[in-house]
mmCIF file with all atom_site columns, C-alpha atoms in Angstrom:
data_model
loop_
_atom_site.group_PDB
_atom_site.id
_atom_site.type_symbol
_atom_site.label_atom_id
_atom_site.label_alt_id
_atom_site.label_comp_id
_atom_site.label_asym_id
_atom_site.label_entity_id
_atom_site.label_seq_id
_atom_site.pdbx_PDB_ins_code
_atom_site.Cartn_x
_atom_site.Cartn_y
_atom_site.Cartn_z
_atom_site.occupancy
_atom_site.B_iso_or_equiv
_atom_site.pdbx_formal_charge
_atom_site.auth_seq_id
_atom_site.auth_comp_id
_atom_site.auth_asym_id
_atom_site.auth_atom_id
_atom_site.pdbx_PDB_model_num
ATOM 1   C CA . ARG A 1 1   ? 27.347 -40.127 -7.652  1.00 0.00 ? 1   ARG A CA 1
ATOM 2   C CA . VAL A 1 2   ? 28.575 -37.197 -9.441  1.00 0.00 ? 2   VAL A CA 1
ATOM 3   C CA . ALA A 1 3   ? 27.098 -33.702 -10.154 1.00 0.00 ? 3   ALA A CA 1
ATOM 4   C CA . ALA A 1 4   ? 28.638 -31.301 -12.661 1.00 0.00 ? 4   ALA A CA 1
ATOM 5   C CA . ALA A 1 5   ? 28.077 -28.402 -11.752 1.00 0.00 ? 5   ALA A CA 1
ATOM 6   C CA . ALA A 1 6   ? 27.617 -24.484 -12.882 1.00 0.00 ? 6   ALA A CA 1
ATOM 7   C CA . SER A 1 7   ? 31.077 -23.521 -12.909 1.00 0.00 ? 7   SER A CA 1
ATOM 8   C CA . TYR A 1 8   ? 32.315 -26.503 -14.616 1.00 0.00 ? 8   TYR A CA 1
ATOM 9   C CA . ALA A 1 9   ? 33.610 -28.433 -11.827 1.00 0.00 ? 9   ALA A CA 1
ATOM 10  C CA . VAL A 1 10  ? 32.482 -32.045 -10.695 1.00 0.00 ? 10  VAL A CA 1
ATOM 11  C CA . TRP A 1 11  ? 31.150 -32.691 -7.504  1.00 0.00 ? 11  TRP A CA 1
ATOM 12  C CA . GLY A 1 12  ? 31.721 -36.658 -6.934  1.00 0.00 ? 12  GLY A CA 1
ATOM 13  C CA . TRP A 1 13  ? 29.686 -38.658 -3.182  1.00 0.00 ? 13  TRP A CA 1
ATOM 14  C CA . GLY A 1 14  ? 28.401 -42.016 -1.702  1.00 0.00 ? 14  GLY A CA 1
ATOM 15  C CA . ASP A 1 15  ? 30.835 -45.317 -1.744  1.00 0.00 ? 15  ASP A CA 1
ATOM 16  C CA . ASN A 1 16  ? 34.437 -44.779 -3.205  1.00 0.00 ? 16  ASN A CA 1
ATOM 17  C CA . TRP A 1 17  ? 35.672 -48.084 -2.868  1.00 0.00 ? 17  TRP A CA 1
ATOM 18  C CA . TYR A 1 18  ? 37.087 -47.107 -6.171  1.00 0.00 ? 18  TYR A CA 1
ATOM 19  C CA . GLY A 1 19  ? 38.482 -43.768 -6.068  1.00 0.00 ? 19  GLY A CA 1
ATOM 20  C CA . GLN A 1 20  ? 35.177 -43.220 -8.202  1.00 0.00 ? 20  GLN A CA 1
ATOM 21  C CA . THR A 1 21  ? 34.385 -40.174 -6.082  1.00 0.00 ? 21  THR A CA 1
ATOM 22  C CA . ASP A 1 22  ? 37.737 -38.972 -6.036  1.00 0.00 ? 22  ASP A CA 1
ATOM 23  C CA . VAL A 1 23  ? 37.602 -35.963 -8.846  1.00 0.00 ? 23  VAL A CA 1
ATOM 24  C CA . PRO A 1 24  ? 41.020 -35.232 -10.246 1.00 0.00 ? 24  PRO A CA 1
ATOM 25  C CA . VAL A 1 25  ? 42.032 -31.994 -10.466 1.00 0.00 ? 25  VAL A CA 1
ATOM 26  C CA . ALA A 1 26  ? 41.950 -32.349 -14.531 1.00 0.00 ? 26  ALA A CA 1
ATOM 27  C CA . ALA A 1 27  ? 38.132 -32.230 -13.790 1.00 0.00 ? 27  ALA A CA 1
ATOM 28  C CA . GLN A 1 28  ? 38.087 -29.843 -11.538 1.00 0.00 ? 28  GLN A CA 1
ATOM 29  C CA . SER A 1 29  ? 36.958 -27.319 -14.305 1.00 0.00 ? 29  SER A CA 1
ATOM 30  C CA . GLY A 1 30  ? 35.829 -27.078 -18.035 1.00 0.00 ? 30  GLY A CA 1
ATOM 31  C CA . VAL A 1 31  ? 33.963 -29.942 -17.806 1.00 0.00 ? 31  VAL A CA 1
ATOM 32  C CA . THR A 1 32  ? 31.181 -30.234 -20.199 1.00 0.00 ? 32  THR A CA 1
ATOM 33  C CA . ALA A 1 33  ? 29.945 -33.769 -19.580 1.00 0.00 ? 33  ALA A CA 1
ATOM 34  C CA . ILE A 1 34  ? 29.763 -36.401 -17.470 1.00 0.00 ? 34  ILE A CA 1
ATOM 35  C CA . ALA A 1 35  ? 29.198 -40.408 -17.532 1.00 0.00 ? 35  ALA A CA 1
ATOM 36  C CA . ALA A 1 36  ? 28.614 -42.934 -14.391 1.00 0.00 ? 36  ALA A CA 1
ATOM 37  C CA . GLY A 1 37  ? 29.365 -46.409 -15.108 1.00 0.00 ? 37  GLY A CA 1
ATOM 38  C CA . GLY A 1 38  ? 30.113 -49.270 -12.323 1.00 0.00 ? 38  GLY A CA 1
ATOM 39  C CA . ALA A 1 39  ? 32.597 -47.896 -9.906  1.00 0.00 ? 39  ALA A CA 1
ATOM 40  C CA . HIS A 1 40  ? 34.179 -45.349 -12.888 1.00 0.00 ? 40  HIS A CA 1
ATOM 41  C CA . THR A 1 41  ? 33.301 -41.502 -14.097 1.00 0.00 ? 41  THR A CA 1
ATOM 42  C CA . VAL A 1 42  ? 34.491 -39.458 -17.341 1.00 0.00 ? 42  VAL A CA 1
ATOM 43  C CA . ALA A 1 43  ? 34.443 -36.239 -17.445 1.00 0.00 ? 43  ALA A CA 1
ATOM 44  C CA . LEU A 1 44  ? 34.475 -34.601 -21.012 1.00 0.00 ? 44  LEU A CA 1
ATOM 45  C CA . LYS A 1 45  ? 36.305 -31.463 -21.328 1.00 0.00 ? 45  LYS A CA 1
ATOM 46  C CA . ASN A 1 46  ? 35.359 -28.016 -23.084 1.00 0.00 ? 46  ASN A CA 1
ATOM 47  C CA . ASP A 1 47  ? 38.572 -28.573 -25.292 1.00 0.00 ? 47  ASP A CA 1
ATOM 48  C CA . GLY A 1 48  ? 37.228 -32.044 -26.529 1.00 0.00 ? 48  GLY A CA 1
ATOM 49  C CA . SER A 1 49  ? 39.297 -33.467 -24.087 1.00 0.00 ? 49  SER A CA 1
ATOM 50  C CA . VAL A 1 50  ? 38.574 -36.598 -21.374 1.00 0.00 ? 50  VAL A CA 1
ATOM 51  C CA . VAL A 1 51  ? 39.245 -37.576 -18.114 1.00 0.00 ? 51  VAL A CA 1
ATOM 52  C CA . GLY A 1 52  ? 38.504 -40.297 -16.164 1.00 0.00 ? 52  GLY A CA 1
ATOM 53  C CA . TRP A 1 53  ? 38.959 -41.796 -12.940 1.00 0.00 ? 53  TRP A CA 1
ATOM 54  C CA . GLY A 1 54  ? 38.132 -44.354 -10.340 1.00 0.00 ? 54  GLY A CA 1
ATOM 55  C CA . ASP A 1 55  ? 37.654 -48.403 -11.119 1.00 0.00 ? 55  ASP A CA 1
ATOM 56  C CA . ASN A 1 56  ? 39.984 -49.112 -14.205 1.00 0.00 ? 56  ASN A CA 1
ATOM 57  C CA . SER A 1 57  ? 40.493 -53.200 -13.910 1.00 0.00 ? 57  SER A CA 1
ATOM 58  C CA . ALA A 1 58  ? 39.285 -53.092 -17.247 1.00 0.00 ? 58  ALA A CA 1
ATOM 59  C CA . GLY A 1 59  ? 41.093 -49.775 -18.485 1.00 0.00 ? 59  GLY A CA 1
ATOM 60  C CA . GLN A 1 60  ? 37.824 -48.221 -18.996 1.00 0.00 ? 60  GLN A CA 1
ATOM 61  C CA . THR A 1 61  ? 39.519 -45.264 -17.007 1.00 0.00 ? 61  THR A CA 1
ATOM 62  C CA . THR A 1 62  ? 42.220 -45.029 -19.377 1.00 0.00 ? 62  THR A CA 1
ATOM 63  C CA . VAL A 1 63  ? 42.028 -42.695 -22.048 1.00 0.00 ? 63  VAL A CA 1
ATOM 64  C CA . PRO A 1 64  ? 43.500 -43.222 -25.868 1.00 0.00 ? 64  PRO A CA 1
ATOM 65  C CA . SER A 1 65  ? 46.479 -40.879 -25.987 1.00 0.00 ? 65  SER A CA 1
ATOM 66  C CA . ASP A 1 66  ? 45.785 -39.856 -28.955 1.00 0.00 ? 66  ASP A CA 1
ATOM 67  C CA . LEU A 1 67  ? 41.426 -39.249 -28.642 1.00 0.00 ? 67  LEU A CA 1
ATOM 68  C CA . SER A 1 68  ? 40.782 -35.387 -29.495 1.00 0.00 ? 68  SER A CA 1
ATOM 69  C CA . GLY A 1 69  ? 37.907 -33.856 -30.510 1.00 0.00 ? 69  GLY A CA 1
ATOM 70  C CA . VAL A 1 70  ? 35.408 -35.013 -28.362 1.00 0.00 ? 70  VAL A CA 1
ATOM 71  C CA . ILE A 1 71  ? 31.478 -34.189 -27.931 1.00 0.00 ? 71  ILE A CA 1
ATOM 72  C CA . ALA A 1 72  ? 29.612 -36.737 -26.304 1.00 0.00 ? 72  ALA A CA 1
ATOM 73  C CA . ILE A 1 73  ? 30.795 -39.297 -23.650 1.00 0.00 ? 73  ILE A CA 1
ATOM 74  C CA . ALA A 1 74  ? 28.743 -42.423 -22.208 1.00 0.00 ? 74  ALA A CA 1
ATOM 75  C CA . ALA A 1 75  ? 30.065 -45.027 -19.975 1.00 0.00 ? 75  ALA A CA 1
ATOM 76  C CA . GLY A 1 76  ? 28.947 -48.909 -19.610 1.00 0.00 ? 76  GLY A CA 1
ATOM 77  C CA . ASP A 1 77  ? 29.740 -51.032 -16.160 1.00 0.00 ? 77  ASP A CA 1
ATOM 78  C CA . TYR A 1 78  ? 33.505 -51.423 -17.342 1.00 0.00 ? 78  TYR A CA 1
ATOM 79  C CA . HIS A 1 79  ? 33.443 -49.463 -20.450 1.00 0.00 ? 79  HIS A CA 1
ATOM 80  C CA . THR A 1 80  ? 33.645 -46.315 -22.208 1.00 0.00 ? 80  THR A CA 1
ATOM 81  C CA . VAL A 1 81  ? 32.348 -44.479 -25.246 1.00 0.00 ? 81  VAL A CA 1
ATOM 82  C CA . ALA A 1 82  ? 32.979 -41.244 -26.867 1.00 0.00 ? 82  ALA A CA 1
ATOM 83  C CA . LEU A 1 83  ? 31.761 -39.684 -30.168 1.00 0.00 ? 83  LEU A CA 1
ATOM 84  C CA . LYS A 1 84  ? 34.174 -37.380 -31.716 1.00 0.00 ? 84  LYS A CA 1
ATOM 85  C CA . LYS A 1 85  ? 32.706 -34.358 -33.568 1.00 0.00 ? 85  LYS A CA 1
ATOM 86  C CA . ASP A 1 86  ? 34.048 -35.759 -36.792 1.00 0.00 ? 86  ASP A CA 1
ATOM 87  C CA . GLY A 1 87  ? 30.779 -38.337 -35.808 1.00 0.00 ? 87  GLY A CA 1
ATOM 88  C CA . SER A 1 88  ? 32.734 -41.410 -35.452 1.00 0.00 ? 88  SER A CA 1
ATOM 89  C CA . VAL A 1 89  ? 32.501 -43.481 -32.732 1.00 0.00 ? 89  VAL A CA 1
ATOM 90  C CA . VAL A 1 90  ? 35.498 -44.722 -30.217 1.00 0.00 ? 90  VAL A CA 1
ATOM 91  C CA . ALA A 1 91  ? 35.484 -47.330 -27.408 1.00 0.00 ? 91  ALA A CA 1
ATOM 92  C CA . TRP A 1 92  ? 37.828 -48.943 -24.581 1.00 0.00 ? 92  TRP A CA 1
ATOM 93  C CA . GLY A 1 93  ? 37.616 -51.088 -21.432 1.00 0.00 ? 93  GLY A CA 1
ATOM 94  C CA . TYR A 1 94  ? 36.276 -54.002 -21.462 1.00 0.00 ? 94  TYR A CA 1
ATOM 95  C CA . ASN A 1 95  ? 35.488 -55.972 -24.230 1.00 0.00 ? 95  ASN A CA 1
ATOM 96  C CA . ALA A 1 96  ? 34.074 -59.625 -23.755 1.00 0.00 ? 96  ALA A CA 1
ATOM 97  C CA . GLU A 1 97  ? 31.261 -58.844 -25.409 1.00 0.00 ? 97  GLU A CA 1
ATOM 98  C CA . GLY A 1 98  ? 31.959 -56.776 -27.977 1.00 0.00 ? 98  GLY A CA 1
ATOM 99  C CA . GLN A 1 99  ? 31.293 -53.558 -26.081 1.00 0.00 ? 99  GLN A CA 1
ATOM 100 C CA . THR A 1 100 ? 34.065 -51.284 -27.735 1.00 0.00 ? 100 THR A CA 1
ATOM 101 C CA . THR A 1 101 ? 34.624 -53.187 -31.239 1.00 0.00 ? 101 THR A CA 1
ATOM 102 C CA . VAL A 1 102 ? 32.887 -50.546 -32.811 1.00 0.00 ? 102 VAL A CA 1
ATOM 103 C CA . PRO A 1 103 ? 31.255 -51.566 -35.966 1.00 0.00 ? 103 PRO A CA 1
ATOM 104 C CA . VAL A 1 104 ? 31.567 -49.980 -39.481 1.00 0.00 ? 104 VAL A CA 1
ATOM 105 C CA . ALA A 1 105 ? 28.080 -48.544 -39.238 1.00 0.00 ? 105 ALA A CA 1
ATOM 106 C CA . ALA A 1 106 ? 28.983 -46.436 -36.472 1.00 0.00 ? 106 ALA A CA 1
ATOM 107 C CA . GLN A 1 107 ? 32.488 -45.451 -37.851 1.00 0.00 ? 107 GLN A CA 1
ATOM 108 C CA . SER A 1 108 ? 30.951 -42.337 -39.125 1.00 0.00 ? 108 SER A CA 1
ATOM 109 C CA . GLY A 1 109 ? 27.468 -40.656 -39.320 1.00 0.00 ? 109 GLY A CA 1
ATOM 110 C CA . VAL A 1 110 ? 27.304 -41.357 -35.223 1.00 0.00 ? 110 VAL A CA 1
ATOM 111 C CA . THR A 1 111 ? 25.148 -38.200 -33.641 1.00 0.00 ? 111 THR A CA 1
ATOM 112 C CA . ALA A 1 112 ? 24.295 -39.722 -30.009 1.00 0.00 ? 112 ALA A CA 1
ATOM 113 C CA . ILE A 1 113 ? 25.798 -42.471 -28.039 1.00 0.00 ? 113 ILE A CA 1
ATOM 114 C CA . ALA A 1 114 ? 24.656 -44.350 -25.070 1.00 0.00 ? 114 ALA A CA 1
ATOM 115 C CA . ALA A 1 115 ? 26.249 -47.397 -22.864 1.00 0.00 ? 115 ALA A CA 1
ATOM 116 C CA . GLY A 1 116 ? 24.765 -49.818 -20.333 1.00 0.00 ? 116 GLY A CA 1
ATOM 117 C CA . GLY A 1 117 ? 26.245 -52.818 -18.680 1.00 0.00 ? 117 GLY A CA 1
ATOM 118 C CA . GLY A 1 118 ? 27.645 -54.389 -21.351 1.00 0.00 ? 118 GLY A CA 1
ATOM 119 C CA . PHE A 1 119 ? 26.401 -52.874 -24.305 1.00 0.00 ? 119 PHE A CA 1
ATOM 120 C CA . THR A 1 120 ? 26.674 -49.610 -26.534 1.00 0.00 ? 120 THR A CA 1
ATOM 121 C CA . VAL A 1 121 ? 24.141 -47.576 -28.597 1.00 0.00 ? 121 VAL A CA 1
ATOM 122 C CA . ALA A 1 122 ? 24.339 -45.031 -31.376 1.00 0.00 ? 122 ALA A CA 1
ATOM 123 C CA . LEU A 1 123 ? 22.351 -42.744 -33.223 1.00 0.00 ? 123 LEU A CA 1
ATOM 124 C CA . LYS A 1 124 ? 23.254 -42.275 -36.676 1.00 0.00 ? 124 LYS A CA 1
ATOM 125 C CA . THR A 1 125 ? 22.117 -38.617 -38.244 1.00 0.00 ? 125 THR A CA 1
ATOM 126 C CA . ASP A 1 126 ? 19.727 -40.758 -40.664 1.00 0.00 ? 126 ASP A CA 1
ATOM 127 C CA . GLY A 1 127 ? 17.833 -41.583 -37.243 1.00 0.00 ? 127 GLY A CA 1
ATOM 128 C CA . ALA A 1 128 ? 19.151 -45.480 -37.362 1.00 0.00 ? 128 ALA A CA 1
ATOM 129 C CA . VAL A 1 129 ? 20.333 -46.869 -34.538 1.00 0.00 ? 129 VAL A CA 1
ATOM 130 C CA . VAL A 1 130 ? 22.911 -49.679 -34.156 1.00 0.00 ? 130 VAL A CA 1
ATOM 131 C CA . ALA A 1 131 ? 23.797 -51.349 -31.784 1.00 0.00 ? 131 ALA A CA 1
ATOM 132 C CA . TRP A 1 132 ? 26.364 -53.952 -30.054 1.00 0.00 ? 132 TRP A CA 1
ATOM 133 C CA . GLY A 1 133 ? 27.929 -55.818 -27.075 1.00 0.00 ? 133 GLY A CA 1
ATOM 134 C CA . SER A 1 134 ? 26.041 -57.650 -24.970 1.00 0.00 ? 134 SER A CA 1
ATOM 135 C CA . LEU A 1 135 ? 21.988 -57.531 -26.734 1.00 0.00 ? 135 LEU A CA 1
ATOM 136 C CA . ASP A 1 136 ? 19.891 -60.026 -27.757 1.00 0.00 ? 136 ASP A CA 1
ATOM 137 C CA . GLN A 1 137 ? 18.473 -57.907 -30.724 1.00 0.00 ? 137 GLN A CA 1
ATOM 138 C CA . LYS A 1 138 ? 21.734 -55.908 -32.129 1.00 0.00 ? 138 LYS A CA 1
ATOM 139 C CA . THR A 1 139 ? 18.825 -53.509 -34.123 1.00 0.00 ? 139 THR A CA 1
ATOM 140 C CA . GLY A 1 140 ? 15.920 -51.578 -33.542 1.00 0.00 ? 140 GLY A CA 1
ATOM 141 C CA . PRO A 1 141 ? 12.877 -52.566 -33.546 1.00 0.00 ? 141 PRO A CA 1
ATOM 142 C CA . ALA A 1 142 ? 10.599 -53.148 -37.338 1.00 0.00 ? 142 ALA A CA 1
ATOM 143 C CA . GLY A 1 143 ? 10.084 -49.584 -38.518 1.00 0.00 ? 143 GLY A CA 1
ATOM 144 C CA . CYS A 1 144 ? 12.669 -48.141 -35.777 1.00 0.00 ? 144 CYS A CA 1
ATOM 145 C CA . GLY A 1 145 ? 13.621 -45.065 -38.336 1.00 0.00 ? 145 GLY A CA 1
ATOM 146 C CA . GLY A 1 146 ? 13.982 -41.381 -37.465 1.00 0.00 ? 146 GLY A CA 1
ATOM 147 C CA . GLY A 1 147 ? 15.634 -42.146 -33.812 1.00 0.00 ? 147 GLY A CA 1
ATOM 148 C CA . ARG A 1 148 ? 16.439 -38.568 -31.676 1.00 0.00 ? 148 ARG A CA 1
ATOM 149 C CA . ALA A 1 149 ? 18.485 -40.129 -29.444 1.00 0.00 ? 149 ALA A CA 1
ATOM 150 C CA . VAL A 1 150 ? 19.550 -42.942 -27.621 1.00 0.00 ? 150 VAL A CA 1
ATOM 151 C CA . ALA A 1 151 ? 19.793 -44.386 -24.065 1.00 0.00 ? 151 ALA A CA 1
ATOM 152 C CA . GLY A 1 152 ? 21.337 -47.280 -22.132 1.00 0.00 ? 152 GLY A CA 1
ATOM 153 C CA . GLY A 1 153 ? 20.612 -49.351 -18.893 1.00 0.00 ? 153 GLY A CA 1
#
């Protein structure tokens, strides 16, 4: 469990088998958003950078060194996703089900992201939903246009 404080710091509590509640110094100030995966945590900083900690068995907390300009983050069980201000999506970590292989449709024009166990979902500027990873249904329901938000679980 994690929470972002009004002071832009992160608090962590609960099970800590993988260090997921041991908030690193880099996430103790300037944090604007947080996301928790299976046993890892990521924080978005006000400068557009991302900090990850906890279980890194699949590289899910190893933030790409060239990642910048991030405006949103999401976390699945063993993967992490970032939305950049240019509307592109970057994902890293476990990819056995394709959850970090960003499809062409989600490489631009994305306004929101979400992640679940082994999948990722993106909302496009036109309201279309793009999904990839361990999903039986990789497109939204018929007539699913004009979307305003996406969520994973």
